[in-house]
Amino acid sequence: MNSKLNIHAMIVAAGRGSRFGSSIAKQYTMLQGQTLLQHSVARLACSAYIDQCLLVVAADDSTVQTLDFALPIQYAIGGAERWQSVQAGVESIANTGADDSDLVLIHDAARPAVPIQDIDQVIRAAMVEPYGAILATPVADTLKQSYTQSNAQSEVANDDIRQTSYSYIKHTIDRINTWQAQTPQVFRLGQLKAVLHYVSEYQLDITDEASAFEYLDLPIRLVTGSRQNIKLTYPDDAVLLAAILAAQS
């Protein structure tokens, strides 16, 4: 590890992943004998730029400290929203005496298959940017904007009229210059603190940290990442992730 590189790695693992539909938090889903969270920490451990990791977890998490990790671990307690968890992690990092010019690397616990070269690539990009850089992939599929319409349907047996909602195509979205955001996302500590304060002050709805920079028209570099870096969101994603991890190993 080069001591001149002030890079603080953080994994956000305070949510439960409601779309995944499991009785356990999805970061504790088992794949190849380890949890997603352990896999994700292990990926960061393979980078020469990273020598420890901050885990942002829920206050009632009774699982995380029973696990072994590939890096020295510190902990922070997250909030109800993702950005609140990131803000808690940023405050914890700042309280260690970190400089505002340091880099904060934020990764999703549910992205265990990020290639090691992609981690290093986005870090190197952020090093020469004033605000930061994120991994992303250009959109390949045709994208459709939808609208929802309720239709009245009758049950033949009892003439019961029921309202059923369906989604319909509104229009096709131009995919030129359209990207799917991934993690890690890497930002300057001072700038990240400032944009998260802005999000908090105006109660903005963001789904990733780069979105906070977008509100203030601050440039974040896009670094092309691997399509193997998928996120476990729905149950059938686990099958694909298991295959990717097996192929990578």
Tab-separated table of C-alpha atoms in Angstrom:
chain	number	residue	atom	x	y	z
A	1	MET	CA	0.000	0.000	0.000
A	2	ASN	CA	1.334	3.439	-0.963
A	3	SER	CA	0.952	5.589	2.161
A	4	LYS	CA	0.709	8.740	0.031
A	5	LEU	CA	-2.614	7.625	-1.390
A	6	ASN	CA	-5.378	8.757	0.955
A	7	ILE	CA	-8.242	6.562	-0.168
A	8	HIS	CA	-11.021	5.602	2.235
A	9	ALA	CA	-13.123	2.622	1.190
A	10	MET	CA	-16.740	2.385	2.320
A	11	ILE	CA	-19.389	-0.266	1.715
A	12	VAL	CA	-22.999	0.708	2.351
A	13	ALA	CA	-24.816	-2.255	3.914
A	14	ALA	CA	-27.539	-0.691	6.050
A	15	GLY	CA	-30.523	-1.539	3.842
A	16	ARG	CA	-32.576	-4.697	3.579
A	17	GLY	CA	-33.174	-4.769	-0.172
A	18	SER	CA	-36.973	-4.847	-0.284
A	19	ARG	CA	-37.087	-5.717	-4.007
A	20	PHE	CA	-35.056	-8.861	-3.329
A	21	GLY	CA	-37.942	-10.272	-1.309
A	22	SER	CA	-35.957	-12.282	1.240
A	23	SER	CA	-36.395	-12.651	4.994
A	24	ILE	CA	-32.724	-11.729	5.464
A	25	ALA	CA	-30.921	-8.575	4.380
A	26	LYS	CA	-29.667	-9.272	0.872
A	27	GLN	CA	-26.040	-8.456	1.735
A	28	TYR	CA	-26.082	-11.678	3.764
A	29	THR	CA	-27.214	-13.833	0.858
A	30	MET	CA	-24.813	-16.758	0.533
A	31	LEU	CA	-22.913	-17.391	-2.706
A	32	GLN	CA	-20.047	-19.894	-2.932
A	33	GLY	CA	-19.883	-20.257	0.840
A	34	GLN	CA	-19.654	-16.549	1.686
A	35	THR	CA	-22.057	-13.653	2.024
A	36	LEU	CA	-22.307	-10.984	-0.667
A	37	LEU	CA	-20.797	-8.529	1.802
A	38	GLN	CA	-17.736	-10.734	2.368
A	39	HIS	CA	-17.282	-11.139	-1.384
A	40	SER	CA	-17.485	-7.374	-1.911
A	41	VAL	CA	-14.936	-6.633	0.824
A	42	ALA	CA	-12.645	-9.286	-0.660
A	43	ARG	CA	-12.792	-7.559	-4.055
A	44	LEU	CA	-11.724	-4.258	-2.520
A	45	ALA	CA	-8.947	-6.055	-0.641
A	46	CYS	CA	-7.408	-7.068	-3.968
A	47	SER	CA	-6.750	-3.439	-4.894
A	48	ALA	CA	-3.305	-2.116	-4.014
A	49	TYR	CA	-4.944	1.229	-3.211
A	50	ILE	CA	-7.132	-0.110	-0.383
A	51	ASP	CA	-5.950	-1.387	3.007
A	52	GLN	CA	-9.068	-1.107	5.184
A	53	CYS	CA	-12.821	-0.682	4.843
A	54	LEU	CA	-15.621	1.120	6.631
A	55	LEU	CA	-18.904	-0.806	6.745
A	56	VAL	CA	-22.046	1.272	7.202
A	57	VAL	CA	-24.629	-1.032	8.775
A	58	ALA	CA	-28.061	-0.877	10.393
A	59	ALA	CA	-28.249	-0.195	14.127
A	60	ASP	CA	-29.904	-3.567	14.739
A	61	ASP	CA	-27.500	-5.591	12.578
A	62	SER	CA	-26.543	-8.630	14.659
A	63	THR	CA	-24.819	-10.485	11.822
A	64	VAL	CA	-21.982	-8.336	10.545
A	65	GLN	CA	-19.600	-8.748	13.473
A	66	THR	CA	-19.923	-12.533	13.340
A	67	LEU	CA	-18.247	-12.583	9.917
A	68	ASP	CA	-14.606	-12.683	8.887
A	69	PHE	CA	-13.425	-10.178	6.294
A	70	ALA	CA	-10.419	-9.846	4.004
A	71	LEU	CA	-9.653	-6.316	5.267
A	72	PRO	CA	-9.458	-4.601	8.660
A	73	ILE	CA	-12.982	-3.323	9.275
A	74	GLN	CA	-14.418	-0.265	10.979
A	75	TYR	CA	-18.132	0.382	11.463
A	76	ALA	CA	-20.624	3.238	11.251
A	77	ILE	CA	-24.393	3.193	11.795
A	78	GLY	CA	-26.464	4.033	8.739
A	79	GLY	CA	-29.753	5.862	8.310
A	80	ALA	CA	-33.163	5.217	6.801
A	81	GLU	CA	-32.127	6.350	3.302
A	82	ARG	CA	-29.018	5.380	1.370
A	83	TRP	CA	-27.685	8.934	1.253
A	84	GLN	CA	-28.068	9.173	5.035
A	85	SER	CA	-25.957	6.032	5.418
A	86	VAL	CA	-23.315	7.474	3.103
A	87	GLN	CA	-23.388	10.736	5.048
A	88	ALA	CA	-22.846	8.805	8.300
A	89	GLY	CA	-19.882	7.042	6.736
A	90	VAL	CA	-18.438	10.305	5.436
A	91	GLU	CA	-18.747	11.881	8.884
A	92	SER	CA	-16.976	8.871	10.409
A	93	ILE	CA	-14.133	9.207	7.890
A	94	ALA	CA	-13.862	12.967	8.457
A	95	ASN	CA	-13.692	12.409	12.216
A	96	THR	CA	-10.510	10.357	11.772
A	97	GLY	CA	-8.732	13.516	10.603
A	98	ALA	CA	-8.985	12.788	6.875
A	99	ASP	CA	-8.210	15.680	4.546
A	100	ASP	CA	-10.886	17.167	2.291
A	101	SER	CA	-8.719	16.292	-0.730
A	102	ASP	CA	-8.757	12.585	0.195
A	103	LEU	CA	-10.776	10.169	-1.920
A	104	VAL	CA	-13.788	8.255	-0.617
A	105	LEU	CA	-14.615	5.052	-2.510
A	106	ILE	CA	-18.228	3.933	-2.081
A	107	HIS	CA	-19.244	0.433	-3.089
A	108	ASP	CA	-22.497	-1.524	-2.901
A	109	ALA	CA	-22.467	-4.670	-0.782
A	110	ALA	CA	-24.620	-6.280	-3.484
A	111	ARG	CA	-21.980	-5.945	-6.239
A	112	PRO	CA	-19.586	-8.802	-5.356
A	113	ALA	CA	-18.339	-9.433	-8.906
A	114	VAL	CA	-16.728	-6.083	-9.720
A	115	PRO	CA	-13.445	-6.850	-11.543
A	116	ILE	CA	-10.340	-5.766	-9.657
A	117	GLN	CA	-8.993	-3.848	-12.658
A	118	ASP	CA	-12.195	-1.780	-12.711
A	119	ILE	CA	-11.709	-0.794	-9.072
A	120	ASP	CA	-8.187	0.407	-9.789
A	121	GLN	CA	-9.274	2.135	-13.005
A	122	VAL	CA	-11.958	4.265	-11.339
A	123	ILE	CA	-9.612	5.167	-8.486
A	124	ARG	CA	-6.936	6.357	-10.907
A	125	ALA	CA	-9.518	8.407	-12.803
A	126	ALA	CA	-10.759	10.079	-9.605
A	127	MET	CA	-7.202	10.954	-8.612
A	128	VAL	CA	-6.964	13.463	-11.454
A	129	GLU	CA	-10.507	14.840	-11.196
A	130	PRO	CA	-11.569	17.730	-8.943
A	131	TYR	CA	-14.804	15.982	-7.888
A	132	GLY	CA	-14.682	12.295	-8.723
A	133	ALA	CA	-15.431	9.406	-11.050
A	134	ILE	CA	-17.791	6.430	-11.209
A	135	LEU	CA	-17.930	3.083	-12.954
A	136	ALA	CA	-20.719	2.804	-15.521
A	137	THR	CA	-21.629	0.953	-18.704
A	138	PRO	CA	-23.191	2.391	-21.866
A	139	VAL	CA	-26.822	1.310	-22.231
A	140	ALA	CA	-27.146	-1.447	-24.842
A	141	ASP	CA	-30.855	-2.283	-24.657
A	142	THR	CA	-33.750	-0.287	-26.069
A	143	LEU	CA	-35.305	1.713	-23.239
A	144	LYS	CA	-39.038	2.337	-22.909
A	145	GLN	CA	-40.748	5.023	-20.817
A	146	SER	CA	-44.038	3.659	-19.474
A	147	TYR	CA	-47.322	4.839	-18.083
A	148	THR	CA	-49.828	2.932	-15.929
A	149	GLN	CA	-53.490	2.503	-16.783
A	150	SER	CA	-56.231	0.852	-14.770
A	151	ASN	CA	-58.679	-1.376	-16.601
A	152	ALA	CA	-62.009	-2.629	-15.276
A	153	GLN	CA	-62.362	-6.392	-15.728
A	154	SER	CA	-65.333	-8.577	-14.841
A	155	GLU	CA	-65.183	-12.063	-13.409
A	156	VAL	CA	-67.545	-14.198	-15.545
A	157	ALA	CA	-68.507	-16.456	-12.663
A	158	ASN	CA	-69.807	-13.748	-10.333
A	159	ASP	CA	-69.812	-10.521	-12.408
A	160	ASP	CA	-67.337	-9.061	-9.942
A	161	ILE	CA	-65.779	-5.915	-11.430
A	162	ARG	CA	-62.112	-5.478	-10.508
A	163	GLN	CA	-59.661	-2.741	-11.317
A	164	THR	CA	-56.345	-4.041	-12.659
A	165	SER	CA	-53.356	-1.838	-13.471
A	166	TYR	CA	-51.066	-2.522	-16.412
A	167	SER	CA	-48.010	-0.762	-17.783
A	168	TYR	CA	-47.952	0.475	-21.374
A	169	ILE	CA	-45.271	2.018	-23.575
A	170	LYS	CA	-45.282	5.813	-23.607
A	171	HIS	CA	-42.221	6.356	-25.768
A	172	THR	CA	-38.724	5.061	-26.509
A	173	ILE	CA	-35.849	6.776	-24.693
A	174	ASP	CA	-32.855	7.729	-26.823
A	175	ARG	CA	-30.004	5.580	-25.487
A	176	ILE	CA	-27.238	7.685	-27.076
A	177	ASN	CA	-25.074	9.089	-24.263
A	178	THR	CA	-27.068	7.015	-21.750
A	179	TRP	CA	-25.205	5.006	-19.104
A	180	GLN	CA	-26.029	2.558	-16.318
A	181	ALA	CA	-24.321	3.661	-13.125
A	182	GLN	CA	-22.360	1.105	-11.114
A	183	THR	CA	-20.125	1.184	-8.069
A	184	PRO	CA	-17.474	1.841	-6.904
A	185	GLN	CA	-18.046	5.572	-7.067
A	186	VAL	CA	-15.077	7.665	-5.925
A	187	PHE	CA	-15.255	11.310	-4.763
A	188	ARG	CA	-13.198	13.972	-3.026
A	189	LEU	CA	-14.114	13.931	0.658
A	190	GLY	CA	-14.704	17.675	0.980
A	191	GLN	CA	-16.859	17.846	-2.133
A	192	LEU	CA	-18.846	14.785	-1.068
A	193	LYS	CA	-19.565	16.334	2.331
A	194	ALA	CA	-20.799	19.505	0.648
A	195	VAL	CA	-23.178	17.829	-1.811
A	196	LEU	CA	-24.621	15.515	0.846
A	197	HIS	CA	-25.297	18.579	3.004
A	198	TYR	CA	-27.152	20.067	0.027
A	199	VAL	CA	-29.205	16.879	-0.355
A	200	SER	CA	-30.058	16.974	3.344
A	201	GLU	CA	-30.941	20.676	3.348
A	202	TYR	CA	-33.331	20.386	0.405
A	203	GLN	CA	-34.523	16.816	1.119
A	204	LEU	CA	-33.649	15.648	-2.373
A	205	ASP	CA	-34.420	12.150	-3.632
A	206	ILE	CA	-31.224	10.533	-4.954
A	207	THR	CA	-30.421	6.919	-5.796
A	208	ASP	CA	-26.626	7.230	-5.920
A	209	GLU	CA	-23.998	9.698	-4.762
A	210	ALA	CA	-23.227	10.944	-8.281
A	211	SER	CA	-26.823	12.220	-8.428
A	212	ALA	CA	-26.022	14.690	-5.660
A	213	PHE	CA	-23.223	16.190	-7.760
A	214	GLU	CA	-25.596	16.402	-10.734
A	215	TYR	CA	-27.958	18.683	-8.795
A	216	LEU	CA	-25.114	21.192	-8.499
A	217	ASP	CA	-23.859	20.722	-12.094
A	218	LEU	CA	-20.512	19.379	-10.871
A	219	PRO	CA	-18.671	17.155	-13.379
A	220	ILE	CA	-18.175	13.497	-12.475
A	221	ARG	CA	-16.189	11.349	-14.905
A	222	LEU	CA	-17.724	8.184	-16.339
A	223	VAL	CA	-15.326	5.231	-16.422
A	224	THR	CA	-16.418	2.288	-18.556
A	225	GLY	CA	-16.798	-0.770	-16.358
A	226	SER	CA	-17.492	-4.456	-16.950
A	227	ARG	CA	-20.988	-5.807	-17.503
A	228	GLN	CA	-20.033	-8.551	-15.053
A	229	ASN	CA	-20.404	-5.981	-12.265
A	230	ILE	CA	-24.115	-6.640	-11.774
A	231	LYS	CA	-26.062	-5.853	-8.631
A	232	LEU	CA	-28.134	-8.421	-6.756
A	233	THR	CA	-31.576	-6.803	-6.868
A	234	TYR	CA	-34.060	-9.560	-7.706
A	235	PRO	CA	-33.951	-13.269	-6.721
A	236	ASP	CA	-32.989	-14.506	-10.194
A	237	ASP	CA	-29.936	-12.212	-10.143
A	238	ALA	CA	-28.383	-14.676	-7.689
A	239	VAL	CA	-28.170	-17.387	-10.370
A	240	LEU	CA	-26.337	-15.059	-12.759
A	241	LEU	CA	-24.025	-13.736	-10.042
A	242	ALA	CA	-23.098	-17.261	-8.964
A	243	ALA	CA	-22.174	-18.092	-12.561
A	244	ILE	CA	-20.093	-14.919	-12.898
A	245	LEU	CA	-18.218	-15.545	-9.647
A	246	ALA	CA	-17.522	-19.147	-10.691
A	247	ALA	CA	-16.207	-18.023	-14.076
A	248	GLN	CA	-14.019	-15.339	-12.523
A	249	SER	CA	-12.495	-17.793	-10.068
